[in-house]
Each structure stands twice: as structure tokens, then as C-alpha cells.
Short mmCIF file of C-alpha atoms in Angstrom, two decimals:
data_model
loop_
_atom_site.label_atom_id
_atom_site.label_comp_id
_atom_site.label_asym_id
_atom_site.label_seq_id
_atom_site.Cartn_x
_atom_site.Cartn_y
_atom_site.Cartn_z
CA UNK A 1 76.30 -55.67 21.12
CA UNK A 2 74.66 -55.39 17.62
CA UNK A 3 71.14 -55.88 16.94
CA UNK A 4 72.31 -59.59 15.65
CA UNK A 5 73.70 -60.14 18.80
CA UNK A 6 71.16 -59.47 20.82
CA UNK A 7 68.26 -61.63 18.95
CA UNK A 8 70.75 -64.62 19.10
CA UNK A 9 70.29 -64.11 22.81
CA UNK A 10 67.36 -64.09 23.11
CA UNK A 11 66.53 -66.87 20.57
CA UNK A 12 69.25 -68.83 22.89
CA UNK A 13 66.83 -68.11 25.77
CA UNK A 14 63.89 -69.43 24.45
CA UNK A 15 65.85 -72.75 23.11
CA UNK A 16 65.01 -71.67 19.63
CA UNK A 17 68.10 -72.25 18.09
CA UNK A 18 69.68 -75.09 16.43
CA UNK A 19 72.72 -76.97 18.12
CA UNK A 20 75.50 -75.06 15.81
CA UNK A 21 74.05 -71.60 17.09
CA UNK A 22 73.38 -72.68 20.45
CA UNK A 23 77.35 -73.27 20.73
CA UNK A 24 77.84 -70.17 19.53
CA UNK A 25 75.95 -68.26 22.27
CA UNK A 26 77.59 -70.40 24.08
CA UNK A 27 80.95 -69.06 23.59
CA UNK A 28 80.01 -65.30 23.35
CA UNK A 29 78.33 -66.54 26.70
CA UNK A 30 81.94 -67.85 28.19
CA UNK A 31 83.73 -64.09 27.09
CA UNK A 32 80.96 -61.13 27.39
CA UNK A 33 80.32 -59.76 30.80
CA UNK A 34 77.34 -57.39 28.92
CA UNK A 35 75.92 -61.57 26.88
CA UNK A 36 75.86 -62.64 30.35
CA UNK A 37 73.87 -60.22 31.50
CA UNK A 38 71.84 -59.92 28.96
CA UNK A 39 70.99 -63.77 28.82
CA UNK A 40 70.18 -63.94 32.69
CA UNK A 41 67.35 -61.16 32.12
CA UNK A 42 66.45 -62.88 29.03
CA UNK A 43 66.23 -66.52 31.04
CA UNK A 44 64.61 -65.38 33.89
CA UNK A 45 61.57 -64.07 31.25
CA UNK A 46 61.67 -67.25 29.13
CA UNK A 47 60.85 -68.98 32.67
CA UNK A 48 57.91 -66.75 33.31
CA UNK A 49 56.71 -68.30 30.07
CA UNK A 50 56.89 -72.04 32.09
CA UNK A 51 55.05 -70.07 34.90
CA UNK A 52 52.43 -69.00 32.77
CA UNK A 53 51.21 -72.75 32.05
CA UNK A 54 49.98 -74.39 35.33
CA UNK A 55 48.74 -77.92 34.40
CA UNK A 56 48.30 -80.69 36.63
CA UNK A 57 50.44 -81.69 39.46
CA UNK A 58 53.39 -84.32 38.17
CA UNK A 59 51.85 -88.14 40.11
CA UNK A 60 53.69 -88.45 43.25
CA UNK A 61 55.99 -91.54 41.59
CA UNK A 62 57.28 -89.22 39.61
CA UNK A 63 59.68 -87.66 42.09
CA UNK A 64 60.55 -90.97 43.88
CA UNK A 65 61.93 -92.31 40.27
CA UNK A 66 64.12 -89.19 39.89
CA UNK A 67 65.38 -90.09 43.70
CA UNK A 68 65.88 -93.78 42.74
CA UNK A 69 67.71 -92.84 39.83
CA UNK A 70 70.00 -90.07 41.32
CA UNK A 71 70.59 -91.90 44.39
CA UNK A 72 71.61 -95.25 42.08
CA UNK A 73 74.13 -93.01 40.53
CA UNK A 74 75.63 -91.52 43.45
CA UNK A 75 76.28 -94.96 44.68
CA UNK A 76 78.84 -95.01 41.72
CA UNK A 77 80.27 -91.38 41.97
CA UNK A 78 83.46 -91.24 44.11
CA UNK A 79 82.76 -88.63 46.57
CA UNK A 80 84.86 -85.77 47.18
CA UNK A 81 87.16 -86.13 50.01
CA UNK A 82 90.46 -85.06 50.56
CA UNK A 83 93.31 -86.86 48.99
CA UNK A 84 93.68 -90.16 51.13
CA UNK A 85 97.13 -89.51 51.98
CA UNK A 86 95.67 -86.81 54.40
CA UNK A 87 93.99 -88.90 56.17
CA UNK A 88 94.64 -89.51 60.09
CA UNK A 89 93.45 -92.36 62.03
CA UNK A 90 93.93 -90.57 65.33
CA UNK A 91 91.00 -90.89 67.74
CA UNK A 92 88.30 -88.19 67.92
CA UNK A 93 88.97 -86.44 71.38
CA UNK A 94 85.99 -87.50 74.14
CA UNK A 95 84.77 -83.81 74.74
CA UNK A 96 83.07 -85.08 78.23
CA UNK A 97 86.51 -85.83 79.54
CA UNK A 98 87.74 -82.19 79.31
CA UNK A 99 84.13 -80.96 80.71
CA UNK A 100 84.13 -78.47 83.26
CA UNK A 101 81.10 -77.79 85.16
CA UNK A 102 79.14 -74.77 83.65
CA UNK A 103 80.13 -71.40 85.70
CA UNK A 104 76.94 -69.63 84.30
CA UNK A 105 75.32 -66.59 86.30
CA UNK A 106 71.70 -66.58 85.33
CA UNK A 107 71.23 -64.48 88.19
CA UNK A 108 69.39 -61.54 87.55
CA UNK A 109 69.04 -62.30 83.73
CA UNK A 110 65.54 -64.05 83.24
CA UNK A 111 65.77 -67.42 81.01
CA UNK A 112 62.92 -65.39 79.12
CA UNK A 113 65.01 -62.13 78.34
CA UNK A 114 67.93 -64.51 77.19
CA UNK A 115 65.70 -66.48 74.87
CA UNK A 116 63.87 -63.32 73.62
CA UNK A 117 67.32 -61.70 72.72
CA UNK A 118 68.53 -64.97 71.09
CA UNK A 119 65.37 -65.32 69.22
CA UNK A 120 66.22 -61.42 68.10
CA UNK A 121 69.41 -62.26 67.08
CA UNK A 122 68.19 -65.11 65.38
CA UNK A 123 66.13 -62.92 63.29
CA UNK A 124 68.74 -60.77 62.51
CA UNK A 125 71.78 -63.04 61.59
CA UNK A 126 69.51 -65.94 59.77
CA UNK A 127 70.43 -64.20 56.08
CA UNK A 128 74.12 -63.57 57.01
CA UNK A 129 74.28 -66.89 58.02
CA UNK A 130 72.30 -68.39 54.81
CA UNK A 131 74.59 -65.90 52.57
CA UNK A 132 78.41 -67.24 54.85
CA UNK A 133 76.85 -70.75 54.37
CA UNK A 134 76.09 -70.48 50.69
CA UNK A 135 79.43 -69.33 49.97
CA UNK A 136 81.08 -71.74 51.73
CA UNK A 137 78.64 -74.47 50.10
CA UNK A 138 79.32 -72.85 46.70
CA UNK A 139 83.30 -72.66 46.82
CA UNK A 140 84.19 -75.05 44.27
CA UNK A 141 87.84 -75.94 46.23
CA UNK A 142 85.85 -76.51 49.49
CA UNK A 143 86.57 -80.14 50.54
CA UNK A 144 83.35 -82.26 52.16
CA UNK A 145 84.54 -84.07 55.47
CA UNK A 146 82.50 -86.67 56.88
CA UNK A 147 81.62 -87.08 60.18
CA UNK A 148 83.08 -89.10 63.14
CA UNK A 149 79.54 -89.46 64.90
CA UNK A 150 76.46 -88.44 63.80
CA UNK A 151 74.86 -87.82 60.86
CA UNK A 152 75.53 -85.29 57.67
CA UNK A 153 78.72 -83.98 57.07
CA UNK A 154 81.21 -80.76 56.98
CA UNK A 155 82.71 -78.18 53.85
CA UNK A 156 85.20 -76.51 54.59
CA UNK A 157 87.19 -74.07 52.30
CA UNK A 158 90.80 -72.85 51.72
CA UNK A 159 90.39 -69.93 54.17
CA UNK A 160 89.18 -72.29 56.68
CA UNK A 161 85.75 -71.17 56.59
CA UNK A 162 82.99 -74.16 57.85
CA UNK A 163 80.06 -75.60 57.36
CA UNK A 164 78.08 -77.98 59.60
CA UNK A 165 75.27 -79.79 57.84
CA UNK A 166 73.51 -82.04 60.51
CA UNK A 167 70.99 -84.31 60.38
CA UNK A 168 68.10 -85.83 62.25
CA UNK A 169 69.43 -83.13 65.85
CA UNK A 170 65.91 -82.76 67.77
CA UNK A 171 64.73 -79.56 68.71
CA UNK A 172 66.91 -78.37 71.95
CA UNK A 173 64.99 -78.82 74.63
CA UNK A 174 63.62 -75.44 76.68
CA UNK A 175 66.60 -73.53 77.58
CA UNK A 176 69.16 -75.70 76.11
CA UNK A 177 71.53 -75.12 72.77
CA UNK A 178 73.60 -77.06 70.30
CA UNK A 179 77.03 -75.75 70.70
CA UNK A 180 79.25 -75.83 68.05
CA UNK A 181 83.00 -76.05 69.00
CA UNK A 182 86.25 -76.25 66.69
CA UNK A 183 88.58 -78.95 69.07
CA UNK A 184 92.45 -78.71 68.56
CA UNK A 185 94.29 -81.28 69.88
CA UNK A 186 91.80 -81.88 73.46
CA UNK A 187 91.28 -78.20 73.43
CA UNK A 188 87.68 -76.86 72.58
CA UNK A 189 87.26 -73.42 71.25
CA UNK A 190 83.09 -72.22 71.40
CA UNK A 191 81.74 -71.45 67.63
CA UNK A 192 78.07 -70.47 67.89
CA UNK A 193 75.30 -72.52 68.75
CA UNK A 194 71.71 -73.32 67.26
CA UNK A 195 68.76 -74.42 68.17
CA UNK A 196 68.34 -78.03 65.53
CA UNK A 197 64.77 -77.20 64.98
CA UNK A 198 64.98 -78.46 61.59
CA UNK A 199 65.83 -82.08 60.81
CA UNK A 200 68.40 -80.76 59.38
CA UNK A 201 70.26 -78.14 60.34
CA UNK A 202 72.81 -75.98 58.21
CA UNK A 203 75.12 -74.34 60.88
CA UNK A 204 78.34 -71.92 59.78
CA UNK A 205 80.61 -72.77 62.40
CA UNK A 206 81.96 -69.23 64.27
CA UNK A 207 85.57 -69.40 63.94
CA UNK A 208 88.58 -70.81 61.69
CA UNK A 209 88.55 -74.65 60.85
CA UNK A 210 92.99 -75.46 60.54
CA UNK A 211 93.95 -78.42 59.74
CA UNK A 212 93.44 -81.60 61.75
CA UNK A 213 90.81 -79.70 63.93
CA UNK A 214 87.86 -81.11 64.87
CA UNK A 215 84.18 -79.77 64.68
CA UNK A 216 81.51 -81.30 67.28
CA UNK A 217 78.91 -80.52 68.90
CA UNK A 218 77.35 -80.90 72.39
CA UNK A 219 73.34 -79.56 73.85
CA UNK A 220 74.16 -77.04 76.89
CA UNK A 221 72.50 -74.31 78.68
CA UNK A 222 71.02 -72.00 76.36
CA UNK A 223 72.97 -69.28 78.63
CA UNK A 224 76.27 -70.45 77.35
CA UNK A 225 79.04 -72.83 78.97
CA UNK A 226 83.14 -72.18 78.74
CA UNK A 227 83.42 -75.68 77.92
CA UNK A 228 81.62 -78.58 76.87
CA UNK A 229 79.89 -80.56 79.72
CA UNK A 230 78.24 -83.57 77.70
CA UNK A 231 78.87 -85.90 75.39
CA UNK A 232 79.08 -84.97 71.65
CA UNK A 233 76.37 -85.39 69.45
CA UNK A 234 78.43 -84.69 66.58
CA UNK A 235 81.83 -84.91 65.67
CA UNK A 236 83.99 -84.19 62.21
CA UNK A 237 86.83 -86.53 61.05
CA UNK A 238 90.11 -84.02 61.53
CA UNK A 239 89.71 -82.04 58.43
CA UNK B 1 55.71 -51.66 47.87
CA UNK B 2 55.76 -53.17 50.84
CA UNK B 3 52.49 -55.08 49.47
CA UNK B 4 54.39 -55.81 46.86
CA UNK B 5 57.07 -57.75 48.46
CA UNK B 6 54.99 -59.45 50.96
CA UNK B 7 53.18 -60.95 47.94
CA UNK B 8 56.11 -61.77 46.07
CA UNK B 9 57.05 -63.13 49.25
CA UNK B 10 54.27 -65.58 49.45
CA UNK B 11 54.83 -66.73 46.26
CA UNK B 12 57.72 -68.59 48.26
CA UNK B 13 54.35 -71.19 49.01
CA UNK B 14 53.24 -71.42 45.08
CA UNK B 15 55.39 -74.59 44.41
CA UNK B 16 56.31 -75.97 47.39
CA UNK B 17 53.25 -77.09 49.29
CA UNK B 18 55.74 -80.26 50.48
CA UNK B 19 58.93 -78.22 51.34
CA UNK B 20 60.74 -79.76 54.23
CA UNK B 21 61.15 -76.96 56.25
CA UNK B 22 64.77 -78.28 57.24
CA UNK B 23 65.66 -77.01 53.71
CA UNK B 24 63.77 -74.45 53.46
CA UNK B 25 65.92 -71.52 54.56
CA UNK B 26 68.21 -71.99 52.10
CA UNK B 27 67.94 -69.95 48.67
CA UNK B 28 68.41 -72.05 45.59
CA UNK B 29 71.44 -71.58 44.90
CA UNK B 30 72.78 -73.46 47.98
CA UNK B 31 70.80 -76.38 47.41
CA UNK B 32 71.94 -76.40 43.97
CA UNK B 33 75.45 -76.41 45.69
CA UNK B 34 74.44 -79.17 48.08
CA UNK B 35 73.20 -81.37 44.81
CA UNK B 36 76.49 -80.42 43.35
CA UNK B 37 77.75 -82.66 46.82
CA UNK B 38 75.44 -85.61 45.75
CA UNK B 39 73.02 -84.46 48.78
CA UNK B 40 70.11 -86.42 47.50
CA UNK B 41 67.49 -84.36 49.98
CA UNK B 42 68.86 -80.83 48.05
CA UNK B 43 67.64 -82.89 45.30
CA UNK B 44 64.61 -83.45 46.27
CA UNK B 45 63.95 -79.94 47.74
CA UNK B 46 64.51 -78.85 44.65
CA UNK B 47 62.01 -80.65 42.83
CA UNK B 48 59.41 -79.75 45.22
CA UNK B 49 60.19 -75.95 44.49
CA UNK B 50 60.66 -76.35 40.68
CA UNK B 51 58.95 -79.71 39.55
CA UNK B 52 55.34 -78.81 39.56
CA UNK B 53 55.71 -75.71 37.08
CA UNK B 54 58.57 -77.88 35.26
CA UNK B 55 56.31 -81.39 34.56
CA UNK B 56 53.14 -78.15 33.72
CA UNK B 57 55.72 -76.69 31.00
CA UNK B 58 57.01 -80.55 29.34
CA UNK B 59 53.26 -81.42 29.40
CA UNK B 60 52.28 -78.28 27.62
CA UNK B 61 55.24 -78.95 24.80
CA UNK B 62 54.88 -82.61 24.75
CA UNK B 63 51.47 -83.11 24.91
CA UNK B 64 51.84 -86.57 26.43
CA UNK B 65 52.26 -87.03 30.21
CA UNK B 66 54.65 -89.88 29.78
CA UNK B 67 56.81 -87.96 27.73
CA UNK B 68 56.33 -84.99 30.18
CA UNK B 69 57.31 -87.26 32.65
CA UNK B 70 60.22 -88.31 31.00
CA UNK B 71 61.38 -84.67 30.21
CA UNK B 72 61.34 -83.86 33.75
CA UNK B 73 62.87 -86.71 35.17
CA UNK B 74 65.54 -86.55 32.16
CA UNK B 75 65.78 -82.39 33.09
CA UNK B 76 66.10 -83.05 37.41
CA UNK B 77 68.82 -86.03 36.48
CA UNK B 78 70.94 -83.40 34.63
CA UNK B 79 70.65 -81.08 37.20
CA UNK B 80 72.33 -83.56 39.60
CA UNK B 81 74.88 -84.56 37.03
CA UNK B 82 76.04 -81.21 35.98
CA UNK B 83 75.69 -79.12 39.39
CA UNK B 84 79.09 -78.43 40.10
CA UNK B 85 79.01 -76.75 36.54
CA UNK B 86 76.24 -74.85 37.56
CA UNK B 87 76.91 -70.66 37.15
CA UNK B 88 75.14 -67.94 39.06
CA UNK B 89 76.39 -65.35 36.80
CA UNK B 90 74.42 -66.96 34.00
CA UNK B 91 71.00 -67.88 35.43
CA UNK B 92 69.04 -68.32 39.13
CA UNK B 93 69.10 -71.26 40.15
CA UNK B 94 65.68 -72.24 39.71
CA UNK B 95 65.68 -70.95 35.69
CA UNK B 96 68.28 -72.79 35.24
CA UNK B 97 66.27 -76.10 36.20
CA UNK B 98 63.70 -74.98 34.11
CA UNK B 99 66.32 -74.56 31.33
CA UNK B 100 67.52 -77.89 31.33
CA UNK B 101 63.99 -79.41 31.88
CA UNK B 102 62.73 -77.13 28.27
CA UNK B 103 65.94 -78.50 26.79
CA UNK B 104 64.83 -82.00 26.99
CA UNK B 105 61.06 -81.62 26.29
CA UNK B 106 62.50 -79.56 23.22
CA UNK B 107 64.47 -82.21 22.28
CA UNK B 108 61.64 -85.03 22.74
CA UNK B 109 59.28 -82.75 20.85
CA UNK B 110 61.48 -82.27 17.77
CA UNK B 111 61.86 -86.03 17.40
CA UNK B 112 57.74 -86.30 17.80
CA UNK B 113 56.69 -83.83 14.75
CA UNK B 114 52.94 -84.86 14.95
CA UNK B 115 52.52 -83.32 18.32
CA UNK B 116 53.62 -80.08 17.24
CA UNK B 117 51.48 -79.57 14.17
CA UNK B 118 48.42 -78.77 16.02
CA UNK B 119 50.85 -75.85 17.99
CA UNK B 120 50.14 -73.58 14.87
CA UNK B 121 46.82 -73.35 15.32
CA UNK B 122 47.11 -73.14 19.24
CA UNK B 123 46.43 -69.40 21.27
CA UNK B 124 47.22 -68.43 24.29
CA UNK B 125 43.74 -69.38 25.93
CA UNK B 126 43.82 -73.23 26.77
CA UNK B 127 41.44 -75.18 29.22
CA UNK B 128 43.46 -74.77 32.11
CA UNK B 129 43.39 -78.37 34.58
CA UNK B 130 42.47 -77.69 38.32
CA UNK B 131 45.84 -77.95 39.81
CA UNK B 132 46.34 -79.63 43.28
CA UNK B 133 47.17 -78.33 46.36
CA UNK B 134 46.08 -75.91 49.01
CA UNK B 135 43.49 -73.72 48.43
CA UNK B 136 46.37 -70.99 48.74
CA UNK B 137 48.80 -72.50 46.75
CA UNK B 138 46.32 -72.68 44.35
CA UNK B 139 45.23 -69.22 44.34
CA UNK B 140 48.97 -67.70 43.95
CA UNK B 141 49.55 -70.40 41.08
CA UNK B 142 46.43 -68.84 39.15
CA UNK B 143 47.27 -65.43 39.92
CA UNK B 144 51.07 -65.97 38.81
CA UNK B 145 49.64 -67.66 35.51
CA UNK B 146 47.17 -64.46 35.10
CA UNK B 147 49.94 -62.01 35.68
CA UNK B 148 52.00 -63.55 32.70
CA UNK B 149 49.27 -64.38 30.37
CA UNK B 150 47.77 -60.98 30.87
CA UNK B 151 51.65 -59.38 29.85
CA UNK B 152 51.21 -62.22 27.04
CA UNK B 153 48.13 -60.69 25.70
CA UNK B 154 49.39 -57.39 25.68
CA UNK B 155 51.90 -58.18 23.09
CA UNK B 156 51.49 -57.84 19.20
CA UNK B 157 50.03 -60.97 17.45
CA UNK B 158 53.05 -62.03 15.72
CA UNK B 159 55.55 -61.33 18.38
CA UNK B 160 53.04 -63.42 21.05
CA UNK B 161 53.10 -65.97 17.91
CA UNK B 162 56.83 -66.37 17.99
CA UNK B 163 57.55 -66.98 21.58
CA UNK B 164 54.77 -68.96 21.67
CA UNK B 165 55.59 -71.47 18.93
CA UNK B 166 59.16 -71.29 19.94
CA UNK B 167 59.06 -71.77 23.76
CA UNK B 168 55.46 -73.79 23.75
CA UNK B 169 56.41 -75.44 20.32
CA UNK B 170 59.95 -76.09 20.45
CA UNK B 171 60.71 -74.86 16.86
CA UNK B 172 63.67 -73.13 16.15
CA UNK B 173 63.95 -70.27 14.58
CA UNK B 174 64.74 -71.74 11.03
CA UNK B 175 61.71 -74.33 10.99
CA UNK B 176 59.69 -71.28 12.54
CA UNK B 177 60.54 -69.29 9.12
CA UNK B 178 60.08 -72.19 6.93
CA UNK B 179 56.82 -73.23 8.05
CA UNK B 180 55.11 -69.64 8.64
CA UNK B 181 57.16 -69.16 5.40
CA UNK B 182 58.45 -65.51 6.37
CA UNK B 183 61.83 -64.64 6.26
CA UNK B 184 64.54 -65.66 9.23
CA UNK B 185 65.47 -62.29 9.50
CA UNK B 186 61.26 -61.55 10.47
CA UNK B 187 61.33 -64.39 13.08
CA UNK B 188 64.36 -63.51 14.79
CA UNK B 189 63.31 -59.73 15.40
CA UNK B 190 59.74 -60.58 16.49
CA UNK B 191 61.52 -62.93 18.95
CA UNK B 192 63.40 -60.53 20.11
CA UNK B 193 61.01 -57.45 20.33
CA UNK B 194 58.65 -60.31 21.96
CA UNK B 195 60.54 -61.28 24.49
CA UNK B 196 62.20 -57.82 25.15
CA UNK B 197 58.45 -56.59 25.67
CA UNK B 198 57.52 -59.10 27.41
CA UNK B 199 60.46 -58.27 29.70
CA UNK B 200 58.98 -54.72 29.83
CA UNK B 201 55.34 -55.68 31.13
CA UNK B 202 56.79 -57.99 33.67
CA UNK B 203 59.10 -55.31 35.21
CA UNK B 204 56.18 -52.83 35.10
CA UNK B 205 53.59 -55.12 36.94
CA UNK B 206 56.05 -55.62 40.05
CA UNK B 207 57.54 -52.18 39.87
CA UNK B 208 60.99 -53.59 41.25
CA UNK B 209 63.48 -54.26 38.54
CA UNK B 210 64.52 -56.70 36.21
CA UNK B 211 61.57 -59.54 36.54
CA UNK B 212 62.29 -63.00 37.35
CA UNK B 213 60.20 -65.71 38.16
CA UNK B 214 59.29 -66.08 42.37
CA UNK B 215 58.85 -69.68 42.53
CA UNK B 216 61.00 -69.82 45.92
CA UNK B 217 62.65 -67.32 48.40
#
């Protein structure tokens, strides 16, 4: 880039340019890996400028006005579903029907060394599982399914690739899991669990979403069941 | 190092004294993505990470905390229109709110030309307001604002000049040259220089690469 180039950049960064040259920057913006790049280092220090100026906190109405507002205009904003002829009417399966009792052998496996390992392994997978939901959340073609019972909703892309966003699950009780499972037809396939600390809880589901599945979920034994034993919680509209 | 990132860390608590926790796991470019699914609590997540620097900035242009007000609200409304349009490969997440919130104070402050005269005569020192918060919160906020202001002070006059009167200000390069009645081709480098400096003393004081503001994880 020449020197002309690069002070339009950073001009652009600092909103110092008038509307004609901002659309310019724009463009270069829209075909130059090396602008790009340039204009996301060039951002990121124009926002250390904001930084630099702590004032007062906003008042507190503030942020309920922007709420109001956005929430207003969402009431207007057809959400994104899938195209309506998609749509089946078929009833959710009733996952306690197909329960089997749980076969688990706790036996010589402490309920503390099982939650100390999952806590481990909590540890451990929480950023894959933040980066597999992100890019799920951020897929542009990924289609938004609402949910059957309970409350929040499901994305799930091209590739079949899910995410659960619940809402309002209480913590599991001691020794007790959400389980996720992806139902085809009456048959339940296990796809992770979690523990709904949160009040809301942003779960990838652990397996391949096809078409007219079902996601639920049901609380079990921390220790793991082969099938679900209790009523859903949560349940997906076939996707 | 490891100092380092603990404290850069921490800086995770600046903003966002009233972070949901439920939310809070998730970087800002998810929740930007969740927004971009009208998911009004993303929204508001958001706004607890980025408002509070974001209403400090449009006060600090605007002068005027109803106008502030209205920058931010204006700023936080586009975010949840234009989401979906929303590109990683051109900004974090949480610049890119400040973007659109210094977009619209820019705009209100180029309509109100009496507020900006006095930004001529304005340096970098200002009486700074007690901001709210925890005592902790607090204490990362001030040491955040040192860190930059000290990089700030490091700079040449007239390079400090520009970026101030163009990112405080809100004047463009053009009025910039008319009224300090220097030539465009003068503002634009000192711009640049300033900014590509400041870019310098930011990367130096964290010692990790290209610098960007820590407001969340």
C-alpha cells in the first residue's frame, strides 16, 4: 500500500473522514486482504482512545430504553425460521415412554472421583466448546429452530452441526446432569450433557443434527444413563 | 508474562460489574452473533461489557449527557440492526460497538459546532469524574485510562493534537486543516504517524502483540 493509502486508513479509523472518503475505504476495505488488516490494528487503537476517557457511569434508564427499543423492533422483524413448507406437525416423541431403567455401575468409582474428572474435563473442553458454539452461532446459513418445550431455542447449520441455547435450567442437582440427546424417529442417541448452572446455558450438542431429528433434554445420573429415564425438560421442533 | 495475562485477564471485570454470568462465557463475537438472532439478553450483555466506556467516549465528544445518551442508545440500536452484517475480519467485536457508537456522537457533534470550539483549546489532562462501581472495577478502569494517556503523552504535540481533535473532536481531516490552517497533506501524516505510534507504545506496554483494547474476555 502507498503512503496515501495507509493515512486514509487510518484517518478511516479515527472517523476523520468525510462521507465520500469514508466509502472509499470502504471499498478498498471490501477487496484488500493487507486494508483489512491494516484497519483492524488501526480500530482496535482508535478504541484504546474511548478507553482512555472514563467518565461517569451511563444512569441505569439508559440501558432499559435501548432494551425497550430493540425489543419493540424485534416484535416487527420476521424471525428466521426455515421455509414454512418444511414444517411438520408430527408430535414430539415422549422420551419417558422409551426409558429404560439406568444400568449404571458406580461400584467402585466414588461419585467424588466422577465429579472431580467431569469438573476436569469441564475445564478443559469449556473453550472448544465456546469456539464449536461460536461457529455454529456465527454461520450465516445456520437456521434458528424453536423449541417444542422449554425455553430458548436451537441453530443448526448445513453440516448438521447444533446448538442448544436454554433458558431458565436450574443448577443439576448433586450428582445429576442435563443430558442432551439427538431423537430420530422414538430413538434417542446421547450428545453430551451439562451441568445448567447458568440461567442460561449454551450447550453444542455432541453429534449430527439430520433432518426431522429432534434435540431434548432430560436431568440423569451424573454417571451417565443408555437412555433417557425422565421426562424432557427440553425439546426442539424437528429441525 | 504470566503477570501479564492474568492482568489483562482481569480486565475481563473493568466494564462489566453487572455481567450475567449465564453470558458470560461467551467471547463477543458470539453474542454479537446471538444479537444478530434478535436475542435481546446478547443485547444487553453487550452493553454491560461495552456501554460504560461507550456513553464515557459520546460524553467526552458531545459534551452533553443527553446527547451522549442519545449517541449510545442510537450506536447499541445499530448494533442490533446491522449484526448479521457484522465482520470479524474487519474489527473485534467490541471495537466495532465502539465504532458505531463514535459514528453517531461524530455525527451529533458535527451538527452541534459550538460544542466543539472549546476542543481546540482542550489537552489531554481533564478533571476526570469518580466513576461507579466496585472498588476493583474502579481501580482497573483508572489504571487502563493511565496506561493509554501515559502512551498519549509520549507522543509529539501535534501528532497527540490530531488524534485528539479528530477522535475527541469529531473533525475530519479537511475542517482539521482549515481551522489549524496547515495543509491536508500535514494533518493526514500526523494522523497517521500518531496513531501508528500510538500503536507502537501500546504493543510495547503489554509486550504481546498487536494491542487491542481488553474490555471483555
Amino acid at each position: 500500500m502507498d503512503t496515501e493509502t495507509h493515512e486514509l486508513i487510518a484517518a478511516y479509523a479515527l472517523d476523520a473522514l468525510d462521507e465520500g472518503e469514508r466509502k472509499h475505504v470502504e471499498s478498498l476495505l471490501a477487496s484488500s486482504d493487507e486494508a483489512r488488516t491494516e484497519v483492524l490494528a488501526f480500530s482496535g487503537v482508535a478504541a484504546a482512545l474511548a478507553v482512555g476517557v472514563v467518565g461517569p457511569p451511563p444512569a441505569p434508564e439508559l440501558r432499559d430504553r435501548i432494551l425497550a427499543v430493540a425489543r419493540a423492533e424485534s416484535a416487527n422483524v420476521v424471525p428466521l425460521e426455515r421455509p414454512s413448507e418444511r414444517r411438520r406437525t408430527r408430535a414430539v416423541p415422549v422420551l419417558s415412554l422409551v426409558a429404560t431403567a439406568a444400568a449404571v455401575a458406580a461400584i467402585g468409582v466414588g461419585v467424588w472421583g466422577i465429579s472431580v474428572a467431569r469438573e476436569l474435563d469441564d475445564t478443559r473442553t469449556s473453550l472448544e466448546r465456546e469456539r464449536d458454539a461460536s461457529s455454529v452461532l456465527t454461520d450465516p446459513a445456520a437456521r434458528t429452530v424453536s423449541l417444542a418445550t422449554g425455553s430458548g431455542k436451537l441453530v443448526v447449520n448445513d453440516e448438521g452441526e447444533a446448538v442448544l441455547v436454554v433458558e431458565s435450567l436450574p443448577a443439576a442437582p448433586a450428582g445429576k446432569r442435563y443430558h442432551v440427546w439427538i431423537v430420530e424417529g422414538v430413538q434417542p442417541t446421547a450428545a453430551g450433557t451439562f451441568s445448567g448452572a447458568h440461567d442460561r446455558d449454551i450447550v453444542p450438542v455432541g453429534g449430527a443434527v439430520q433432518a426431522d431429528n429432534v434435540v431434548a433434554v432430560t436431568l440423569e445420573d451424573a454417571a451417565g444413563v443408555a437412555q433417557p429415564t425422565t421426562p424432557q425438560l427440553v425439546s426442539s421442533q424437528p429441525v | 508474562m504470566a503477570a501479564t495475562r492474568a492482568r489483562v485477564d482481569s480486565l475481563v471485570g473493568i466494564i462489566s460489574w453487572s455481567m450475567r454470568r449465564h453470558l458470560a462465557h461467551l467471547s463477543d463475537e458470539a453474542l454479537v452473533a446471538l444479537v444478530a438472532r434478535a436475542d435481546d439478553s446478547a443485547l444487553a450483555e453487550l452493553y454491560d461489557r461495552v456501554g460504560r466506556v461507550a456513553y464515557g467516549l459520546a460524553l467526552r465528544i458531545l459534551r452533553d449527557e443527553r446527547l451522549a445518551e442519545d449517541a449510545v442508545q442510537e450506536g447499541m440500536l445499530s448494533v442490533w440492526r446491522t449484526a448479521a452484517s457484522f465482520r470479524a475480519d474487519r474489527a473485534k467485536a467490541s471495537t466495532w460497538v465502539l465504532t458505531l457508537v463514535h459514528r453517531r456522537a461524530v455525527d451529533l457533534v458535527r451538527r452541534e459546532e459550538r460544542r466543539r470550539a472549546d476542543a481546540l483549546d482542550e489537552t489531554t489532562e481533564r478533571s476526570i469524574p469518580e466513576p461507579g462501581g466496585s472498588a476493583e472495577d474502579v481501580a482497573w478502569l483508572g489504571f487502563e485510562r493511565d496506561r493509554v494517556q501515559q502512551a498519549l503523552r509520549l507522543l509529539p504535540d501535534t501528532q497527540r493534537e490530531a488524534l485528539e481533535l479528530a477522535y475527541y473532536g469529531g473533525f475530519s481531516q479537511s475542517e482539521l486543516a482549515d481551522r489549524l490552517g496547515l495543509p491536508l497533506g500535514t494533518i493526514k501524516s500526523r494522523m497517521f504517524a500518531g496513531l501508528a505510534r500510538l500503536r507502537e507504545l501500546l504493543d510495547d506496554a503489554t509486550h504481546e502483540g498487536s494491542w487491542t483494547p481488553k474490555l471483555t474476555s
